PDB file of C-alpha atoms in Angstrom:
ATOM      1  CA  MET A   1       0.000   0.000   0.000  1.00 62.00           C
ATOM      2  CA  THR A   2       1.151   3.560  -0.730  1.00 83.00           C
ATOM      3  CA  ARG A   3       2.323   5.366   2.394  1.00 90.00           C
ATOM      4  CA  SER A   4       0.612   8.589   3.456  1.00 95.00           C
ATOM      5  CA  PRO A   5       2.483  11.927   3.470  1.00 95.00           C
ATOM      6  CA  TYR A   6       2.577  11.714   7.270  1.00 96.00           C
ATOM      7  CA  GLU A   7       4.075   8.222   7.197  1.00 94.00           C
ATOM      8  CA  LEU A   8       6.677   9.386   4.678  1.00 92.00           C
ATOM      9  CA  THR A   9       7.792  12.285   6.888  1.00 93.00           C
ATOM     10  CA  VAL A  10       7.014  11.519  10.528  1.00 92.00           C
ATOM     11  CA  GLY A  11       7.739   7.801  10.162  1.00 90.00           C
ATOM     12  CA  SER A  12       7.831   5.560  13.228  1.00 91.00           C
ATOM     13  CA  ALA A  13       6.994   8.497  15.529  1.00 93.00           C
ATOM     14  CA  LEU A  14       3.373   8.021  14.409  1.00 94.00           C
ATOM     15  CA  ASP A  15       3.367   4.848  16.516  1.00 95.00           C
ATOM     16  CA  ASP A  16       3.267   7.097  19.593  1.00 96.00           C
ATOM     17  CA  LEU A  17      -0.034   8.670  18.543  1.00 97.00           C
ATOM     18  CA  HIS A  18      -3.386   7.675  20.015  1.00 96.00           C
ATOM     19  CA  PRO A  19      -4.634   4.625  18.010  1.00 95.00           C
ATOM     20  CA  ALA A  20      -7.470   6.673  16.488  1.00 95.00           C
ATOM     21  CA  LEU A  21      -4.986   9.270  15.256  1.00 97.00           C
ATOM     22  CA  ARG A  22      -2.722   6.591  13.820  1.00 96.00           C
ATOM     23  CA  ARG A  23      -5.638   5.453  11.673  1.00 95.00           C
ATOM     24  CA  TYR A  24      -6.448   9.050  10.690  1.00 97.00           C
ATOM     25  CA  PHE A  25      -2.919   9.824   9.488  1.00 97.00           C
ATOM     26  CA  ALA A  26      -2.304   6.435   7.857  1.00 96.00           C
ATOM     27  CA  ALA A  27      -2.708   5.867   4.124  1.00 95.00           C
ATOM     28  CA  ILE A  28      -6.280   5.705   2.846  1.00 96.00           C
ATOM     29  CA  PRO A  29      -6.767   2.506   0.791  1.00 94.00           C
ATOM     30  CA  GLU A  30      -7.345   2.870  -2.926  1.00 90.00           C
ATOM     31  CA  GLY A  31     -11.051   3.154  -3.667  1.00 93.00           C
ATOM     32  CA  SER A  32     -11.840   4.552  -0.209  1.00 96.00           C
ATOM     33  CA  ARG A  33     -12.189   7.970   1.374  1.00 98.00           C
ATOM     34  CA  GLY A  34     -12.168   9.320   4.904  1.00 98.00           C
ATOM     35  CA  TYR A  35     -15.401  10.917   6.134  1.00 98.00           C
ATOM     36  CA  GLY A  36     -15.777  13.031   9.249  1.00 97.00           C
ATOM     37  CA  SER A  37     -18.439  15.236  10.814  1.00 98.00           C
ATOM     38  CA  GLY A  38     -18.553  17.319  13.946  1.00 97.00           C
ATOM     39  CA  VAL A  39     -18.798  20.824  15.361  1.00 98.00           C
ATOM     40  CA  PHE A  40     -16.344  23.692  15.609  1.00 98.00           C
ATOM     41  CA  GLU A  41     -16.796  25.404  18.951  1.00 98.00           C
ATOM     42  CA  LEU A  42     -15.571  28.574  17.263  1.00 97.00           C
ATOM     43  CA  ALA A  43     -14.370  29.446  13.774  1.00 98.00           C
ATOM     44  CA  GLY A  44     -13.086  32.552  12.029  1.00 98.00           C
ATOM     45  CA  THR A  45     -11.952  35.884  13.435  1.00 98.00           C
ATOM     46  CA  PRO A  46     -13.757  38.720  15.253  1.00 98.00           C
ATOM     47  CA  ARG A  47     -11.396  41.254  13.628  1.00 97.00           C
ATOM     48  CA  ARG A  48     -13.734  42.540  10.927  1.00 97.00           C
ATOM     49  CA  TRP A  49     -11.096  44.724   9.296  1.00 97.00           C
ATOM     50  CA  LEU A  50      -9.613  41.449   8.014  1.00 97.00           C
ATOM     51  CA  TRP A  51     -12.848  40.332   6.389  1.00 98.00           C
ATOM     52  CA  PRO A  52     -12.327  42.029   2.974  1.00 98.00           C
ATOM     53  CA  VAL A  53      -9.126  39.999   2.557  1.00 96.00           C
ATOM     54  CA  LEU A  54     -10.866  36.859   3.808  1.00 97.00           C
ATOM     55  CA  ARG A  55     -13.618  37.329   1.213  1.00 97.00           C
ATOM     56  CA  LEU A  56     -10.949  37.066  -1.474  1.00 97.00           C
ATOM     57  CA  LEU A  57      -9.519  33.949   0.172  1.00 97.00           C
ATOM     58  CA  ALA A  58     -13.011  32.445   0.419  1.00 97.00           C
ATOM     59  CA  ARG A  59     -13.237  32.564  -3.388  1.00 96.00           C
ATOM     60  CA  GLU A  60     -10.240  30.230  -3.477  1.00 96.00           C
ATOM     61  CA  SER A  61     -11.691  27.943  -0.756  1.00 98.00           C
ATOM     62  CA  ILE A  62      -9.106  28.864   1.885  1.00 98.00           C
ATOM     63  CA  LEU A  63     -10.605  30.975   4.722  1.00 97.00           C
ATOM     64  CA  PHE A  64     -13.884  32.774   5.403  1.00 97.00           C
ATOM     65  CA  PRO A  65     -15.067  36.215   6.628  1.00 98.00           C
ATOM     66  CA  ALA A  66     -16.881  34.930   9.704  1.00 98.00           C
ATOM     67  CA  TRP A  67     -16.771  34.644  13.475  1.00 98.00           C
ATOM     68  CA  GLU A  68     -19.213  32.098  14.871  1.00 98.00           C
ATOM     69  CA  ARG A  69     -19.604  29.479  17.567  1.00 98.00           C
ATOM     70  CA  SER A  70     -21.100  25.985  17.268  1.00 98.00           C
ATOM     71  CA  VAL A  71     -20.417  25.637  13.541  1.00 98.00           C
ATOM     72  CA  PRO A  72     -21.290  22.168  12.148  1.00 98.00           C
ATOM     73  CA  PHE A  73     -18.801  20.862   9.614  1.00 98.00           C
ATOM     74  CA  THR A  74     -17.894  17.860   7.499  1.00 98.00           C
ATOM     75  CA  VAL A  75     -14.576  16.734   6.069  1.00 98.00           C
ATOM     76  CA  VAL A  76     -13.766  14.349   3.230  1.00 98.00           C
ATOM     77  CA  ASN A  77     -10.174  13.140   2.791  1.00 98.00           C
ATOM     78  CA  ALA A  78      -9.165  11.554  -0.512  1.00 97.00           C
ATOM     79  CA  PRO A  79      -5.797  10.101  -1.576  1.00 94.00           C
ATOM     80  CA  LEU A  80      -4.262  10.966  -4.921  1.00 90.00           C
ATOM     81  CA  THR A  81      -0.983  11.232  -6.784  1.00 86.00           C
ATOM     82  CA  ASP A  82      -0.421  14.803  -7.945  1.00 79.00           C
ATOM     83  CA  ARG A  83       0.950  15.928 -11.301  1.00 78.00           C
ATOM     84  CA  ASP A  84       4.501  15.831  -9.919  1.00 78.00           C
ATOM     85  CA  GLY A  85       4.104  12.191  -8.856  1.00 80.00           C
ATOM     86  CA  ARG A  86       3.850  12.971  -5.145  1.00 83.00           C
ATOM     87  CA  THR A  87       1.520  11.156  -2.773  1.00 87.00           C
ATOM     88  CA  ALA A  88      -1.106  13.611  -1.555  1.00 93.00           C
ATOM     89  CA  VAL A  89      -4.197  13.726   0.632  1.00 96.00           C
ATOM     90  CA  VAL A  90      -6.819  16.238  -0.485  1.00 97.00           C
ATOM     91  CA  ALA A  91      -9.164  17.474   2.232  1.00 98.00           C
ATOM     92  CA  VAL A  92     -12.469  19.236   1.581  1.00 98.00           C
ATOM     93  CA  ARG A  93     -13.951  20.761   4.734  1.00 98.00           C
ATOM     94  CA  ARG A  94     -17.429  22.227   4.595  1.00 98.00           C
ATOM     95  CA  PHE A  95     -18.281  24.816   7.279  1.00 98.00           C
ATOM     96  CA  HIS A  96     -22.007  25.374   7.838  1.00 98.00           C
ATOM     97  CA  PHE A  97     -22.097  28.998   8.999  1.00 98.00           C
ATOM     98  CA  SER A  98     -25.400  30.671   9.822  1.00 97.00           C
ATOM     99  CA  ARG A  99     -25.031  32.842   6.695  1.00 93.00           C
ATOM    100  CA  GLY A 100     -24.324  29.864   4.452  1.00 95.00           C
ATOM    101  CA  ALA A 101     -21.829  27.094   3.843  1.00 96.00           C
ATOM    102  CA  GLY A 102     -18.229  27.526   2.761  1.00 96.00           C
ATOM    103  CA  GLU A 103     -15.591  25.059   1.590  1.00 97.00           C
ATOM    104  CA  MET A 104     -11.954  24.894   2.652  1.00 98.00           C
ATOM    105  CA  VAL A 105      -9.726  22.844   0.341  1.00 98.00           C
ATOM    106  CA  ASP A 106      -6.107  21.843   0.820  1.00 97.00           C
ATOM    107  CA  ALA A 107      -3.697  19.118  -0.266  1.00 96.00           C
ATOM    108  CA  ILE A 108      -0.941  17.709   1.965  1.00 96.00           C
ATOM    109  CA  THR A 109       2.158  16.288   0.271  1.00 95.00           C
ATOM    110  CA  ALA A 110       5.493  14.922   1.439  1.00 92.00           C
ATOM    111  CA  ASP A 111       8.051  17.207  -0.161  1.00 87.00           C
ATOM    112  CA  SER A 112      10.993  15.443   1.484  1.00 77.00           C
ATOM    113  CA  GLY A 113      11.775  12.951   4.211  1.00 73.00           C
ATOM    114  CA  GLY A 114      12.079  14.102   7.792  1.00 77.00           C
ATOM    115  CA  ALA A 115       9.694  15.719  10.242  1.00 77.00           C
ATOM    116  CA  ASP A 116       9.793  19.087   8.415  1.00 86.00           C
ATOM    117  CA  GLY A 117       8.957  17.644   4.993  1.00 92.00           C
ATOM    118  CA  LEU A 118       5.178  18.162   4.951  1.00 96.00           C
ATOM    119  CA  VAL A 119       3.830  20.795   2.578  1.00 96.00           C
ATOM    120  CA  ASP A 120       0.221  22.021   2.632  1.00 97.00           C
ATOM    121  CA  HIS A 121      -1.071  23.453  -0.661  1.00 96.00           C
ATOM    122  CA  LEU A 122      -3.972  25.789   0.139  1.00 97.00           C
ATOM    123  CA  GLY A 123      -7.065  26.401  -1.957  1.00 95.00           C
ATOM    124  CA  ARG A 124      -8.360  24.944  -5.182  1.00 92.00           C
ATOM    125  CA  GLY A 125      -5.739  26.834  -7.174  1.00 91.00           C
ATOM    126  CA  ARG A 126      -2.926  26.012  -4.716  1.00 92.00           C
ATOM    127  CA  ARG A 127      -1.783  29.628  -4.778  1.00 94.00           C
ATOM    128  CA  PHE A 128      -0.407  29.425  -1.224  1.00 96.00           C
ATOM    129  CA  ARG A 129       2.013  26.834   0.124  1.00 96.00           C
ATOM    130  CA  VAL A 130       2.953  26.190   3.750  1.00 97.00           C
ATOM    131  CA  ARG A 131       5.830  23.978   4.886  1.00 97.00           C
ATOM    132  CA  LEU A 132       5.116  22.238   8.187  1.00 97.00           C
ATOM    133  CA  ALA A 133       7.274  20.671  10.875  1.00 96.00           C
ATOM    134  CA  ALA A 134       5.610  17.753  12.672  1.00 95.00           C
ATOM    135  CA  ARG A 135       6.202  16.208  16.076  1.00 95.00           C
ATOM    136  CA  VAL A 136       4.320  13.843  18.334  1.00 95.00           C
ATOM    137  CA  VAL A 137       3.718  15.116  21.870  1.00 95.00           C
ATOM    138  CA  ARG A 138       1.948  12.939  24.464  1.00 94.00           C
ATOM    139  CA  GLY A 139      -0.056  11.094  21.820  1.00 95.00           C
ATOM    140  CA  GLU A 140      -0.942  14.284  19.918  1.00 97.00           C
ATOM    141  CA  LEU A 141       0.300  15.481  16.531  1.00 98.00           C
ATOM    142  CA  HIS A 142       1.591  19.061  16.487  1.00 98.00           C
ATOM    143  CA  LEU A 143       2.241  20.825  13.166  1.00 98.00           C
ATOM    144  CA  VAL A 144       4.015  24.200  13.037  1.00 98.00           C
ATOM    145  CA  SER A 145       4.641  26.206   9.879  1.00 97.00           C
ATOM    146  CA  THR A 146       8.277  26.916   9.035  1.00 96.00           C
ATOM    147  CA  GLU A 147       7.814  28.570   5.633  1.00 96.00           C
ATOM    148  CA  PHE A 148       4.993  30.370   3.830  1.00 97.00           C
ATOM    149  CA  ALA A 149       5.091  30.909   0.063  1.00 97.00           C
ATOM    150  CA  VAL A 150       2.834  32.626  -2.483  1.00 96.00           C
ATOM    151  CA  ARG A 151       2.685  31.647  -6.155  1.00 94.00           C
ATOM    152  CA  LEU A 152       3.317  34.528  -8.532  1.00 92.00           C
ATOM    153  CA  GLY A 153       3.163  33.377 -12.115  1.00 89.00           C
ATOM    154  CA  ARG A 154       4.982  30.044 -12.241  1.00 87.00           C
ATOM    155  CA  ARG A 155       7.142  30.662  -9.179  1.00 92.00           C
ATOM    156  CA  HIS A 156       6.513  30.417  -5.459  1.00 93.00           C
ATOM    157  CA  ILE A 157       7.936  33.355  -3.498  1.00 96.00           C
ATOM    158  CA  VAL A 158       8.828  32.586   0.122  1.00 97.00           C
ATOM    159  CA  LEU A 159       7.721  35.359   2.474  1.00 96.00           C
ATOM    160  CA  PRO A 160      10.296  36.758   4.910  1.00 96.00           C
ATOM    161  CA  ALA A 161       9.805  35.598   8.496  1.00 93.00           C
ATOM    162  CA  ALA A 162       9.121  39.197   9.567  1.00 94.00           C
ATOM    163  CA  ILE A 163       5.818  39.244   7.660  1.00 94.00           C
ATOM    164  CA  SER A 164       5.021  35.539   7.313  1.00 96.00           C
ATOM    165  CA  PRO A 165       1.885  34.113   8.963  1.00 96.00           C
ATOM    166  CA  ARG A 166       2.524  31.305  11.460  1.00 97.00           C
ATOM    167  CA  VAL A 167       0.209  28.296  11.516  1.00 98.00           C
ATOM    168  CA  LEU A 168      -0.104  25.959  14.493  1.00 98.00           C
ATOM    169  CA  LEU A 169      -2.257  22.837  14.223  1.00 98.00           C
ATOM    170  CA  THR A 170      -2.888  20.318  16.996  1.00 98.00           C
ATOM    171  CA  GLU A 171      -4.696  17.009  16.485  1.00 98.00           C
ATOM    172  CA  ARG A 172      -5.542  14.863  19.504  1.00 97.00           C
ATOM    173  CA  PHE A 173      -8.127  12.316  20.598  1.00 97.00           C
ATOM    174  CA  ASP A 174     -10.383  12.815  23.625  1.00 94.00           C
ATOM    175  CA  ASP A 175     -11.750   9.481  24.837  1.00 92.00           C
ATOM    176  CA  HIS A 176     -14.547  11.234  26.736  1.00 84.00           C
ATOM    177  CA  ALA A 177     -15.622  13.803  24.155  1.00 78.00           C
ATOM    178  CA  ASP A 178     -18.810  13.816  22.092  1.00 70.00           C
ATOM    179  CA  GLY A 179     -18.085  14.472  18.436  1.00 59.00           C
ATOM    180  CA  GLY A 180     -21.701  14.440  17.285  1.00 57.00           C
ATOM    181  CA  ALA A 181     -23.587  17.317  15.737  1.00 52.00           C
ATOM    182  CA  PRO A 182     -25.943  19.487  17.835  1.00 47.00           C
ATOM    183  CA  GLY A 183     -29.084  17.547  18.700  1.00 49.00           C
ATOM    184  CA  SER A 184     -27.425  14.212  17.951  1.00 49.00           C
ATOM    185  CA  SER A 185     -28.589  11.247  20.035  1.00 46.00           C
ATOM    186  CA  GLU A 186     -25.123   9.655  19.928  1.00 49.00           C
ATOM    187  CA  THR A 187     -23.541   8.953  23.277  1.00 48.00           C
ATOM    188  CA  ALA A 188     -20.089  10.217  24.148  1.00 53.00           C
ATOM    189  CA  GLU A 189     -17.600   7.567  23.102  1.00 78.00           C
ATOM    190  CA  GLY A 190     -14.637   9.697  22.191  1.00 91.00           C
ATOM    191  CA  ALA A 191     -13.908  12.136  19.397  1.00 96.00           C
ATOM    192  CA  GLN A 192     -11.000  13.632  17.549  1.00 97.00           C
ATOM    193  CA  ARG A 193     -10.083  17.193  18.525  1.00 97.00           C
ATOM    194  CA  VAL A 194      -8.549  19.689  16.123  1.00 98.00           C
ATOM    195  CA  SER A 195      -7.261  23.185  16.802  1.00 98.00           C
ATOM    196  CA  VAL A 196      -5.800  25.561  14.206  1.00 98.00           C
ATOM    197  CA  VAL A 197      -4.534  29.086  14.860  1.00 98.00           C
ATOM    198  CA  VAL A 198      -2.975  31.514  12.386  1.00 98.00           C
ATOM    199  CA  ASP A 199      -0.884  34.349  13.826  1.00 98.00           C
ATOM    200  CA  ALA A 200       1.219  37.071  12.214  1.00 96.00           C
ATOM    201  CA  PRO A 201       4.057  39.256  13.471  1.00 95.00           C
ATOM    202  CA  VAL A 202       2.765  42.554  14.930  1.00 92.00           C
ATOM    203  CA  LEU A 203      -0.855  41.820  13.932  1.00 94.00           C
ATOM    204  CA  GLY A 204      -1.331  38.848  16.258  1.00 96.00           C
ATOM    205  CA  ARG A 205      -4.178  36.356  15.838  1.00 97.00           C
ATOM    206  CA  LEU A 206      -5.542  36.338  12.284  1.00 97.00           C
ATOM    207  CA  TYR A 207      -7.754  33.250  12.258  1.00 98.00           C
ATOM    208  CA  GLU A 208      -8.653  30.177  14.279  1.00 98.00           C
ATOM    209  CA  TYR A 209     -10.958  27.218  14.530  1.00 98.00           C
ATOM    210  CA  THR A 210     -11.271  24.482  17.117  1.00 98.00           C
ATOM    211  CA  GLY A 211     -13.690  21.619  17.594  1.00 97.00           C
ATOM    212  CA  SER A 212     -14.312  17.889  17.637  1.00 97.00           C
ATOM    213  CA  PHE A 213     -15.478  15.298  15.143  1.00 97.00           C
ATOM    214  CA  ARG A 214     -15.866  11.595  14.431  1.00 96.00           C
ATOM    215  CA  TYR A 215     -14.153  10.019  11.458  1.00 97.00           C
ATOM    216  CA  GLU A 216     -14.159   6.788   9.485  1.00 96.00           C
ATOM    217  CA  VAL A 217     -12.647   5.425   6.289  1.00 97.00           C
ATOM    218  CA  ARG A 218     -15.021   3.589   3.971  1.00 95.00           C
ATOM    219  CA  PRO A 219     -15.283   2.614   0.297  1.00 95.00           C
ATOM    220  CA  GLU A 220     -16.553   5.269  -2.085  1.00 85.00           C
TER     221      GLU A 220
END
């Protein structure tokens, strides 16, 4: 079986993850997809002066001009081999905001071996690219951005650290959490927790979302 981008970069350190997370970051079998649903306790940014920029990013399925709590969402993960022959996992997250739904699309690839070899290509047009360093901490997976690049023409231009956004993502599993949607009759039997924050020098917090969900891999 083809190895996932996480297996290609993080390697045996994935063995230290919670069993549910090991399954989440493992390779998705050919002919299958990963399906998840849950609720973000909060999503977006209350800093409305950022919203005009976020409206432009929403057109590319990256971020949204919103700030809401209790936002239902779904995620579909699909494996593919990109045009450069790299193993990738494409994620489509659908946020159900009160004003309407929005999609966030990204593709994770393994650019090189080693814990800093993950690259996240943001949006349907992949205009933005973020290099991520991964480490396992107490059964959780922590991803921290080390490089942020913007595609101009055919080239990606790496932003200087002084102006580059910083992304921090934490994935963990809570054995006592309820990952069901509001009003769900499901009992609490554990759920995956995800937290993403985007900060920038001087400006501070630009965007965030955090919540829980349940996930399974099944044939298409």
